[in-house]
């Protein structure tokens, strides 16, 4: 994240990278992801552990899309101290209403080359299906369908919502309104991180 000079670690991106490279992990994950289901905790935890063993995480990092289950959250609490000296763990929930989430997910299109993200409803490219920046084709994620969305919401309600309570119960949680304009959401996240970084465990 540019504001803090720390890397953003997205478990979804790491999984999609494995799918693109055709690894065994990618093959195991693809079917679950396309259906909108979560990948098993052990697989994701091992992936995060391997990423946090890298050299660029000393000053901190953003975990994006992780933890998504209580088991992942407690694994992180237990294992964090062994990931060398990193700042204390804090959590931010970016809150967006379900109807708006559906619009963002089914409307999302990504440039196959520069990875710029468009939304056909709220931020369409000038020419449909083509990136304004480099003229490459746009693609849609295979799990950004209405049926996968319904499954993803079910997984969220039963497995991820309890994670919010896990962090809310401690002094290391903030919620920001994800429906505000993009710049305002970014400002709220930065403000939340700055206030949480004062937090001492
Ligand atoms: P995302 O890119 O965060 O929307 O994640 C896309 C998909 O990857 C999810 O629907 C899950 O199938 C899988 N995934 C990403 N992060 C996790 C996680 N922390 N635990 C389990 N599955 C995950």
PDB file of N, CA and C in Angstrom, residues 101-197:
ATOM      1  N   UNK A 101     -22.825  -4.892  -3.696  1.00  0.00           N
ATOM      2  CA  UNK A 101     -21.776  -5.902  -3.904  1.00  0.00           C
ATOM      3  C   UNK A 101     -22.033  -6.692  -5.175  1.00  0.00           C
ATOM      4  N   UNK A 102     -23.304  -7.070  -5.391  1.00  0.00           N
ATOM      5  CA  UNK A 102     -23.682  -7.847  -6.579  1.00  0.00           C
ATOM      6  C   UNK A 102     -23.338  -7.051  -7.850  1.00  0.00           C
ATOM      7  N   UNK A 103     -23.657  -5.746  -7.833  1.00  0.00           N
ATOM      8  CA  UNK A 103     -23.381  -4.873  -8.972  1.00  0.00           C
ATOM      9  C   UNK A 103     -21.864  -4.758  -9.214  1.00  0.00           C
ATOM     10  N   UNK A 104     -21.120  -4.647  -8.117  1.00  0.00           N
ATOM     11  CA  UNK A 104     -19.665  -4.505  -8.263  1.00  0.00           C
ATOM     12  C   UNK A 104     -19.034  -5.795  -8.784  1.00  0.00           C
ATOM     13  N   UNK A 105     -19.564  -6.915  -8.301  1.00  0.00           N
ATOM     14  CA  UNK A 105     -18.947  -8.199  -8.669  1.00  0.00           C
ATOM     15  C   UNK A 105     -19.329  -8.619 -10.083  1.00  0.00           C
ATOM     16  N   UNK A 106     -20.629  -8.557 -10.413  1.00  0.00           N
ATOM     17  CA  UNK A 106     -21.021  -9.011 -11.757  1.00  0.00           C
ATOM     18  C   UNK A 106     -20.607  -7.995 -12.833  1.00  0.00           C
ATOM     19  N   UNK A 107     -20.376  -6.736 -12.421  1.00  0.00           N
ATOM     20  CA  UNK A 107     -19.973  -5.719 -13.399  1.00  0.00           C
ATOM     21  C   UNK A 107     -18.466  -5.597 -13.553  1.00  0.00           C
ATOM     22  N   UNK A 108     -17.699  -6.307 -12.709  1.00  0.00           N
ATOM     23  CA  UNK A 108     -16.226  -6.144 -12.725  1.00  0.00           C
ATOM     24  C   UNK A 108     -15.590  -6.730 -13.986  1.00  0.00           C
ATOM     25  N   UNK A 109     -14.720  -5.961 -14.612  1.00  0.00           N
ATOM     26  CA  UNK A 109     -13.936  -6.440 -15.749  1.00  0.00           C
ATOM     27  C   UNK A 109     -12.506  -5.979 -15.511  1.00  0.00           C
ATOM     28  N   UNK A 110     -11.524  -6.841 -15.822  1.00  0.00           N
ATOM     29  CA  UNK A 110     -10.121  -6.531 -15.544  1.00  0.00           C
ATOM     30  C   UNK A 110      -9.303  -6.604 -16.825  1.00  0.00           C
ATOM     31  N   UNK A 111      -8.407  -5.654 -17.008  1.00  0.00           N
ATOM     32  CA  UNK A 111      -7.534  -5.685 -18.189  1.00  0.00           C
ATOM     33  C   UNK A 111      -6.610  -6.893 -18.079  1.00  0.00           C
ATOM     34  N   UNK A 112      -6.551  -7.685 -19.145  1.00  0.00           N
ATOM     35  CA  UNK A 112      -5.739  -8.905 -19.114  1.00  0.00           C
ATOM     36  C   UNK A 112      -4.243  -8.580 -19.061  1.00  0.00           C
ATOM     37  N   UNK A 113      -3.860  -7.338 -19.405  1.00  0.00           N
ATOM     38  CA  UNK A 113      -2.431  -6.999 -19.404  1.00  0.00           C
ATOM     39  C   UNK A 113      -2.057  -6.106 -18.214  1.00  0.00           C
ATOM     40  N   UNK A 114      -2.672  -4.902 -18.114  1.00  0.00           N
ATOM     41  CA  UNK A 114      -2.232  -3.985 -17.042  1.00  0.00           C
ATOM     42  C   UNK A 114      -3.006  -4.195 -15.736  1.00  0.00           C
ATOM     43  N   UNK A 115      -4.039  -5.037 -15.776  1.00  0.00           N
ATOM     44  CA  UNK A 115      -4.838  -5.410 -14.591  1.00  0.00           C
ATOM     45  C   UNK A 115      -5.708  -4.272 -14.051  1.00  0.00           C
ATOM     46  N   UNK A 116      -5.842  -3.178 -14.819  1.00  0.00           N
ATOM     47  CA  UNK A 116      -6.728  -2.090 -14.391  1.00  0.00           C
ATOM     48  C   UNK A 116      -8.155  -2.640 -14.292  1.00  0.00           C
ATOM     49  N   UNK A 117      -8.884  -2.209 -13.243  1.00  0.00           N
ATOM     50  CA  UNK A 117     -10.228  -2.751 -13.027  1.00  0.00           C
ATOM     51  C   UNK A 117     -11.296  -1.733 -13.437  1.00  0.00           C
ATOM     52  N   UNK A 118     -12.270  -2.197 -14.224  1.00  0.00           N
ATOM     53  CA  UNK A 118     -13.417  -1.393 -14.648  1.00  0.00           C
ATOM     54  C   UNK A 118     -14.668  -1.985 -14.038  1.00  0.00           C
ATOM     55  N   UNK A 119     -15.784  -1.230 -14.122  1.00  0.00           N
ATOM     56  CA  UNK A 119     -17.085  -1.803 -13.799  1.00  0.00           C
ATOM     57  C   UNK A 119     -18.049  -1.336 -14.882  1.00  0.00           C
ATOM     58  N   UNK A 120     -18.713  -2.307 -15.539  1.00  0.00           N
ATOM     59  CA  UNK A 120     -19.528  -1.932 -16.707  1.00  0.00           C
ATOM     60  C   UNK A 120     -20.702  -1.032 -16.309  1.00  0.00           C
ATOM     61  N   UNK A 121     -21.073  -0.995 -15.021  1.00  0.00           N
ATOM     62  CA  UNK A 121     -22.173  -0.117 -14.577  1.00  0.00           C
ATOM     63  C   UNK A 121     -21.666   1.244 -14.098  1.00  0.00           C
ATOM     64  N   UNK A 122     -20.609   1.224 -13.259  1.00  0.00           N
ATOM     65  CA  UNK A 122     -20.206   2.484 -12.625  1.00  0.00           C
ATOM     66  C   UNK A 122     -18.940   3.104 -13.197  1.00  0.00           C
ATOM     67  N   UNK A 123     -18.101   2.321 -13.881  1.00  0.00           N
ATOM     68  CA  UNK A 123     -16.824   2.860 -14.400  1.00  0.00           C
ATOM     69  C   UNK A 123     -16.495   2.089 -15.676  1.00  0.00           C
ATOM     70  N   UNK A 124     -17.359   2.251 -16.734  1.00  0.00           N
ATOM     71  CA  UNK A 124     -17.165   1.449 -17.952  1.00  0.00           C
ATOM     72  C   UNK A 124     -15.993   1.953 -18.788  1.00  0.00           C
ATOM     73  N   UNK A 125     -15.355   1.049 -19.557  1.00  0.00           N
ATOM     74  CA  UNK A 125     -14.324   1.507 -20.484  1.00  0.00           C
ATOM     75  C   UNK A 125     -14.999   2.259 -21.632  1.00  0.00           C
ATOM     76  N   UNK A 126     -14.243   3.117 -22.329  1.00  0.00           N
ATOM     77  CA  UNK A 126     -14.832   3.893 -23.426  1.00  0.00           C
ATOM     78  C   UNK A 126     -15.378   2.942 -24.497  1.00  0.00           C
ATOM     79  N   UNK A 127     -14.559   1.930 -24.859  1.00  0.00           N
ATOM     80  CA  UNK A 127     -14.993   0.951 -25.855  1.00  0.00           C
ATOM     81  C   UNK A 127     -15.259  -0.361 -25.111  1.00  0.00           C
ATOM     82  N   UNK A 128     -16.487  -0.914 -25.179  1.00  0.00           N
ATOM     83  CA  UNK A 128     -16.802  -2.116 -24.401  1.00  0.00           C
ATOM     84  C   UNK A 128     -15.781  -3.246 -24.613  1.00  0.00           C
ATOM     85  N   UNK A 129     -15.315  -3.822 -23.509  1.00  0.00           N
ATOM     86  CA  UNK A 129     -14.422  -4.983 -23.581  1.00  0.00           C
ATOM     87  C   UNK A 129     -12.965  -4.657 -23.864  1.00  0.00           C
ATOM     88  N   UNK A 130     -12.642  -3.333 -23.954  1.00  0.00           N
ATOM     89  CA  UNK A 130     -11.262  -2.953 -24.297  1.00  0.00           C
ATOM     90  C   UNK A 130     -10.728  -1.954 -23.266  1.00  0.00           C
ATOM     91  N   UNK A 131      -9.485  -2.160 -22.834  1.00  0.00           N
ATOM     92  CA  UNK A 131      -8.884  -1.291 -21.814  1.00  0.00           C
ATOM     93  C   UNK A 131      -8.556   0.090 -22.390  1.00  0.00           C
ATOM     94  N   UNK A 132      -8.969   1.150 -21.679  1.00  0.00           N
ATOM     95  CA  UNK A 132      -8.674   2.525 -22.110  1.00  0.00           C
ATOM     96  C   UNK A 132      -7.175   2.802 -22.076  1.00  0.00           C
ATOM     97  N   UNK A 133      -6.462   2.140 -21.167  1.00  0.00           N
ATOM     98  CA  UNK A 133      -5.056   2.473 -20.938  1.00  0.00           C
ATOM     99  C   UNK A 133      -4.140   1.868 -22.009  1.00  0.00           C
ATOM    100  N   UNK A 134      -4.317   0.556 -22.282  1.00  0.00           N
ATOM    101  CA  UNK A 134      -3.374  -0.057 -23.233  1.00  0.00           C
ATOM    102  C   UNK A 134      -4.055  -0.785 -24.390  1.00  0.00           C
ATOM    103  N   UNK A 135      -5.396  -0.663 -24.496  1.00  0.00           N
ATOM    104  CA  UNK A 135      -6.090  -1.248 -25.642  1.00  0.00           C
ATOM    105  C   UNK A 135      -6.203  -2.768 -25.610  1.00  0.00           C
ATOM    106  N   UNK A 136      -5.802  -3.392 -24.475  1.00  0.00           N
ATOM    107  CA  UNK A 136      -5.896  -4.863 -24.382  1.00  0.00           C
ATOM    108  C   UNK A 136      -7.321  -5.285 -24.053  1.00  0.00           C
ATOM    109  N   UNK A 137      -7.580  -6.589 -24.207  1.00  0.00           N
ATOM    110  CA  UNK A 137      -8.923  -7.097 -23.924  1.00  0.00           C
ATOM    111  C   UNK A 137      -9.177  -7.133 -22.419  1.00  0.00           C
ATOM    112  N   UNK A 138     -10.447  -6.930 -22.047  1.00  0.00           N
ATOM    113  CA  UNK A 138     -10.839  -7.053 -20.633  1.00  0.00           C
ATOM    114  C   UNK A 138     -11.371  -8.465 -20.418  1.00  0.00           C
ATOM    115  N   UNK A 139     -11.215  -8.979 -19.182  1.00  0.00           N
ATOM    116  CA  UNK A 139     -11.772 -10.305 -18.899  1.00  0.00           C
ATOM    117  C   UNK A 139     -12.619 -10.230 -17.628  1.00  0.00           C
ATOM    118  N   UNK A 140     -13.469 -11.257 -17.464  1.00  0.00           N
ATOM    119  CA  UNK A 140     -14.321 -11.334 -16.268  1.00  0.00           C
ATOM    120  C   UNK A 140     -13.860 -12.531 -15.448  1.00  0.00           C
ATOM    121  N   UNK A 141     -13.742 -12.373 -14.132  1.00  0.00           N
ATOM    122  CA  UNK A 141     -13.364 -13.497 -13.273  1.00  0.00           C
ATOM    123  C   UNK A 141     -14.418 -14.583 -13.351  1.00  0.00           C
ATOM    124  N   UNK A 142     -13.970 -15.863 -13.367  1.00  0.00           N
ATOM    125  CA  UNK A 142     -14.934 -16.962 -13.528  1.00  0.00           C
ATOM    126  C   UNK A 142     -15.852 -17.104 -12.304  1.00  0.00           C
ATOM    127  N   UNK A 143     -15.472 -16.492 -11.164  1.00  0.00           N
ATOM    128  CA  UNK A 143     -16.362 -16.564  -9.995  1.00  0.00           C
ATOM    129  C   UNK A 143     -17.166 -15.273  -9.813  1.00  0.00           C
ATOM    130  N   UNK A 144     -17.137 -14.382 -10.798  1.00  0.00           N
ATOM    131  CA  UNK A 144     -17.927 -13.148 -10.700  1.00  0.00           C
ATOM    132  C   UNK A 144     -19.290 -13.295 -11.377  1.00  0.00           C
ATOM    133  N   UNK A 145     -19.890 -14.471 -11.250  1.00  0.00           N
ATOM    134  CA  UNK A 145     -21.223 -14.724 -11.810  1.00  0.00           C
ATOM    135  C   UNK A 145     -22.259 -14.594 -10.697  1.00  0.00           C
ATOM    136  N   UNK A 146     -23.544 -14.495 -11.083  1.00  0.00           N
ATOM    137  CA  UNK A 146     -24.589 -14.355 -10.067  1.00  0.00           C
ATOM    138  C   UNK A 146     -24.688 -15.600  -9.184  1.00  0.00           C
ATOM    139  N   UNK A 147     -24.508 -16.808  -9.803  1.00  0.00           N
ATOM    140  CA  UNK A 147     -24.659 -18.031  -8.996  1.00  0.00           C
ATOM    141  C   UNK A 147     -23.491 -18.169  -8.018  1.00  0.00           C
ATOM    142  N   UNK A 148     -22.259 -17.879  -8.473  1.00  0.00           N
ATOM    143  CA  UNK A 148     -21.122 -17.951  -7.550  1.00  0.00           C
ATOM    144  C   UNK A 148     -21.260 -16.878  -6.473  1.00  0.00           C
ATOM    145  N   UNK A 149     -21.824 -15.727  -6.835  1.00  0.00           N
ATOM    146  CA  UNK A 149     -22.013 -14.649  -5.854  1.00  0.00           C
ATOM    147  C   UNK A 149     -22.894 -15.136  -4.694  1.00  0.00           C
ATOM    148  N   UNK A 150     -23.991 -15.849  -5.044  1.00  0.00           N
ATOM    149  CA  UNK A 150     -24.908 -16.343  -4.004  1.00  0.00           C
ATOM    150  C   UNK A 150     -24.156 -17.282  -3.052  1.00  0.00           C
ATOM    151  N   UNK A 151     -23.304 -18.149  -3.609  1.00  0.00           N
ATOM    152  CA  UNK A 151     -22.517 -19.070  -2.770  1.00  0.00           C
ATOM    153  C   UNK A 151     -21.505 -18.298  -1.929  1.00  0.00           C
ATOM    154  N   UNK A 152     -20.894 -17.300  -2.533  1.00  0.00           N
ATOM    155  CA  UNK A 152     -19.891 -16.517  -1.799  1.00  0.00           C
ATOM    156  C   UNK A 152     -20.548 -15.803  -0.622  1.00  0.00           C
ATOM    157  N   UNK A 153     -21.784 -15.305  -0.820  1.00  0.00           N
ATOM    158  CA  UNK A 153     -22.500 -14.650   0.283  1.00  0.00           C
ATOM    159  C   UNK A 153     -22.833 -15.646   1.397  1.00  0.00           C
ATOM    160  N   UNK A 154     -23.195 -16.888   0.977  1.00  0.00           N
ATOM    161  CA  UNK A 154     -23.500 -17.916   1.996  1.00  0.00           C
ATOM    162  C   UNK A 154     -22.244 -18.212   2.816  1.00  0.00           C
ATOM    163  N   UNK A 155     -21.109 -18.369   2.116  1.00  0.00           N
ATOM    164  CA  UNK A 155     -19.843 -18.643   2.812  1.00  0.00           C
ATOM    165  C   UNK A 155     -19.493 -17.474   3.726  1.00  0.00           C
ATOM    166  N   UNK A 156     -19.785 -16.253   3.244  1.00  0.00           N
ATOM    167  CA  UNK A 156     -19.487 -15.065   4.045  1.00  0.00           C
ATOM    168  C   UNK A 156     -20.319 -15.085   5.340  1.00  0.00           C
ATOM    169  N   UNK A 157     -21.648 -15.317   5.174  1.00  0.00           N
ATOM    170  CA  UNK A 157     -22.530 -15.258   6.347  1.00  0.00           C
ATOM    171  C   UNK A 157     -22.158 -16.322   7.384  1.00  0.00           C
ATOM    172  N   UNK A 158     -21.891 -17.556   6.913  1.00  0.00           N
ATOM    173  CA  UNK A 158     -21.675 -18.623   7.893  1.00  0.00           C
ATOM    174  C   UNK A 158     -20.234 -18.660   8.403  1.00  0.00           C
ATOM    175  N   UNK A 159     -19.251 -18.344   7.552  1.00  0.00           N
ATOM    176  CA  UNK A 159     -17.857 -18.555   7.967  1.00  0.00           C
ATOM    177  C   UNK A 159     -17.074 -17.270   8.223  1.00  0.00           C
ATOM    178  N   UNK A 160     -17.355 -16.210   7.452  1.00  0.00           N
ATOM    179  CA  UNK A 160     -16.524 -15.000   7.582  1.00  0.00           C
ATOM    180  C   UNK A 160     -17.091 -13.990   8.573  1.00  0.00           C
ATOM    181  N   UNK A 161     -18.432 -13.844   8.627  1.00  0.00           N
ATOM    182  CA  UNK A 161     -19.012 -12.856   9.557  1.00  0.00           C
ATOM    183  C   UNK A 161     -18.519 -13.054  11.001  1.00  0.00           C
ATOM    184  N   UNK A 162     -18.379 -14.300  11.487  1.00  0.00           N
ATOM    185  CA  UNK A 162     -17.877 -14.462  12.861  1.00  0.00           C
ATOM    186  C   UNK A 162     -16.470 -13.904  13.076  1.00  0.00           C
ATOM    187  N   UNK A 163     -15.698 -13.784  11.998  1.00  0.00           N
ATOM    188  CA  UNK A 163     -14.338 -13.231  12.127  1.00  0.00           C
ATOM    189  C   UNK A 163     -14.411 -11.764  12.565  1.00  0.00           C
ATOM    190  N   UNK A 164     -15.460 -11.063  12.077  1.00  0.00           N
ATOM    191  CA  UNK A 164     -15.634  -9.658  12.456  1.00  0.00           C
ATOM    192  C   UNK A 164     -15.799  -9.562  13.967  1.00  0.00           C
ATOM    193  N   UNK A 165     -16.631 -10.433  14.517  1.00  0.00           N
ATOM    194  CA  UNK A 165     -16.863 -10.396  15.971  1.00  0.00           C
ATOM    195  C   UNK A 165     -15.579 -10.710  16.735  1.00  0.00           C
ATOM    196  N   UNK A 166     -14.773 -11.616  16.168  1.00  0.00           N
ATOM    197  CA  UNK A 166     -13.488 -11.982  16.779  1.00  0.00           C
ATOM    198  C   UNK A 166     -12.618 -10.730  16.968  1.00  0.00           C
ATOM    199  N   UNK A 167     -12.561  -9.881  15.935  1.00  0.00           N
ATOM    200  CA  UNK A 167     -11.727  -8.677  16.034  1.00  0.00           C
ATOM    201  C   UNK A 167     -12.437  -7.545  16.757  1.00  0.00           C
ATOM    202  N   UNK A 168     -13.795  -7.460  16.584  1.00  0.00           N
ATOM    203  CA  UNK A 168     -14.532  -6.372  17.231  1.00  0.00           C
ATOM    204  C   UNK A 168     -14.394  -6.448  18.751  1.00  0.00           C
ATOM    205  N   UNK A 169     -14.266  -7.693  19.234  1.00  0.00           N
ATOM    206  CA  UNK A 169     -14.168  -7.905  20.676  1.00  0.00           C
ATOM    207  C   UNK A 169     -12.857  -7.368  21.246  1.00  0.00           C
ATOM    208  N   UNK A 170     -11.901  -7.050  20.385  1.00  0.00           N
ATOM    209  CA  UNK A 170     -10.629  -6.532  20.892  1.00  0.00           C
ATOM    210  C   UNK A 170     -10.419  -5.118  20.344  1.00  0.00           C
ATOM    211  N   UNK A 171      -9.446  -4.439  20.882  1.00  0.00           N
ATOM    212  CA  UNK A 171      -9.210  -3.044  20.496  1.00  0.00           C
ATOM    213  C   UNK A 171      -8.344  -2.962  19.232  1.00  0.00           C
ATOM    214  N   UNK A 172      -8.700  -3.715  18.209  1.00  0.00           N
ATOM    215  CA  UNK A 172      -7.856  -3.730  17.000  1.00  0.00           C
ATOM    216  C   UNK A 172      -8.717  -3.826  15.744  1.00  0.00           C
ATOM    217  N   UNK A 173      -9.916  -3.204  15.805  1.00  0.00           N
ATOM    218  CA  UNK A 173     -10.865  -3.343  14.716  1.00  0.00           C
ATOM    219  C   UNK A 173     -11.467  -1.995  14.343  1.00  0.00           C
ATOM    220  N   UNK A 174     -11.613  -1.719  13.038  1.00  0.00           N
ATOM    221  CA  UNK A 174     -12.366  -0.550  12.565  1.00  0.00           C
ATOM    222  C   UNK A 174     -13.209  -0.989  11.382  1.00  0.00           C
ATOM    223  N   UNK A 175     -14.341  -0.286  11.211  1.00  0.00           N
ATOM    224  CA  UNK A 175     -15.194  -0.560  10.058  1.00  0.00           C
ATOM    225  C   UNK A 175     -15.216   0.725   9.228  1.00  0.00           C
ATOM    226  N   UNK A 176     -15.107   0.612   7.903  1.00  0.00           N
ATOM    227  CA  UNK A 176     -15.233   1.814   7.075  1.00  0.00           C
ATOM    228  C   UNK A 176     -16.355   1.604   6.069  1.00  0.00           C
ATOM    229  N   UNK A 177     -16.978   2.727   5.664  1.00  0.00           N
ATOM    230  CA  UNK A 177     -18.083   2.670   4.711  1.00  0.00           C
ATOM    231  C   UNK A 177     -17.522   2.505   3.301  1.00  0.00           C
ATOM    232  N   UNK A 178     -17.711   1.309   2.725  1.00  0.00           N
ATOM    233  CA  UNK A 178     -17.166   1.005   1.404  1.00  0.00           C
ATOM    234  C   UNK A 178     -18.030   1.537   0.278  1.00  0.00           C
ATOM    235  N   UNK A 179     -19.129   2.214   0.607  1.00  0.00           N
ATOM    236  CA  UNK A 179     -20.015   2.736  -0.446  1.00  0.00           C
ATOM    237  C   UNK A 179     -19.752   4.208  -0.754  1.00  0.00           C
ATOM    238  N   UNK A 180     -18.846   4.817   0.001  1.00  0.00           N
ATOM    239  CA  UNK A 180     -18.473   6.214  -0.268  1.00  0.00           C
ATOM    240  C   UNK A 180     -17.622   6.235  -1.553  1.00  0.00           C
ATOM    241  N   UNK A 181     -17.383   7.446  -2.137  1.00  0.00           N
ATOM    242  CA  UNK A 181     -16.497   7.519  -3.308  1.00  0.00           C
ATOM    243  C   UNK A 181     -15.115   6.932  -2.997  1.00  0.00           C
ATOM    244  N   UNK A 182     -14.462   6.374  -4.040  1.00  0.00           N
ATOM    245  CA  UNK A 182     -13.201   5.636  -3.868  1.00  0.00           C
ATOM    246  C   UNK A 182     -12.169   6.401  -3.027  1.00  0.00           C
ATOM    247  N   UNK A 183     -11.990   7.711  -3.339  1.00  0.00           N
ATOM    248  CA  UNK A 183     -10.958   8.487  -2.623  1.00  0.00           C
ATOM    249  C   UNK A 183     -11.295   8.555  -1.130  1.00  0.00           C
ATOM    250  N   UNK A 184     -12.609   8.686  -0.854  1.00  0.00           N
ATOM    251  CA  UNK A 184     -13.033   8.784   0.552  1.00  0.00           C
ATOM    252  C   UNK A 184     -12.809   7.466   1.285  1.00  0.00           C
ATOM    253  N   UNK A 185     -13.067   6.330   0.575  1.00  0.00           N
ATOM    254  CA  UNK A 185     -12.839   5.014   1.189  1.00  0.00           C
ATOM    255  C   UNK A 185     -11.348   4.866   1.494  1.00  0.00           C
ATOM    256  N   UNK A 186     -10.498   5.268   0.523  1.00  0.00           N
ATOM    257  CA  UNK A 186      -9.040   5.169   0.750  1.00  0.00           C
ATOM    258  C   UNK A 186      -8.642   6.001   1.961  1.00  0.00           C
ATOM    259  N   UNK A 187      -9.177   7.237   2.034  1.00  0.00           N
ATOM    260  CA  UNK A 187      -8.839   8.104   3.170  1.00  0.00           C
ATOM    261  C   UNK A 187      -9.277   7.481   4.488  1.00  0.00           C
ATOM    262  N   UNK A 188     -10.476   6.882   4.494  1.00  0.00           N
ATOM    263  CA  UNK A 188     -10.981   6.267   5.730  1.00  0.00           C
ATOM    264  C   UNK A 188     -10.098   5.094   6.149  1.00  0.00           C
ATOM    265  N   UNK A 189      -9.636   4.313   5.147  1.00  0.00           N
ATOM    266  CA  UNK A 189      -8.776   3.160   5.478  1.00  0.00           C
ATOM    267  C   UNK A 189      -7.454   3.654   6.051  1.00  0.00           C
ATOM    268  N   UNK A 190      -6.880   4.674   5.412  1.00  0.00           N
ATOM    269  CA  UNK A 190      -5.602   5.206   5.904  1.00  0.00           C
ATOM    270  C   UNK A 190      -5.776   5.761   7.326  1.00  0.00           C
ATOM    271  N   UNK A 191      -6.886   6.501   7.541  1.00  0.00           N
ATOM    272  CA  UNK A 191      -7.133   7.065   8.882  1.00  0.00           C
ATOM    273  C   UNK A 191      -7.296   5.939   9.904  1.00  0.00           C
ATOM    274  N   UNK A 192      -8.027   4.891   9.521  1.00  0.00           N
ATOM    275  CA  UNK A 192      -8.246   3.758  10.446  1.00  0.00           C
ATOM    276  C   UNK A 192      -6.917   3.089  10.767  1.00  0.00           C
ATOM    277  N   UNK A 193      -6.083   2.899   9.730  1.00  0.00           N
ATOM    278  CA  UNK A 193      -4.788   2.246   9.971  1.00  0.00           C
ATOM    279  C   UNK A 193      -3.905   3.097  10.863  1.00  0.00           C
ATOM    280  N   UNK A 194      -3.918   4.431  10.622  1.00  0.00           N
ATOM    281  CA  UNK A 194      -3.082   5.306  11.440  1.00  0.00           C
ATOM    282  C   UNK A 194      -3.521   5.245  12.903  1.00  0.00           C
ATOM    283  N   UNK A 195      -4.857   5.245  13.117  1.00  0.00           N
ATOM    284  CA  UNK A 195      -5.312   5.211  14.516  1.00  0.00           C
ATOM    285  C   UNK A 195      -5.025   3.844  15.140  1.00  0.00           C
ATOM    286  N   UNK A 196      -5.193   2.773  14.342  1.00  0.00           N
ATOM    287  CA  UNK A 196      -4.956   1.435  14.896  1.00  0.00           C
ATOM    288  C   UNK A 196      -3.473   1.177  15.137  1.00  0.00           C
ATOM    289  N   UNK A 197      -2.619   1.854  14.359  1.00  0.00           N
ATOM    290  CA  UNK A 197      -1.180   1.615  14.526  1.00  0.00           C
ATOM    291  C   UNK A 197      -0.670   2.143  15.869  1.00  0.00           C
TER     292      UNK A 197
END
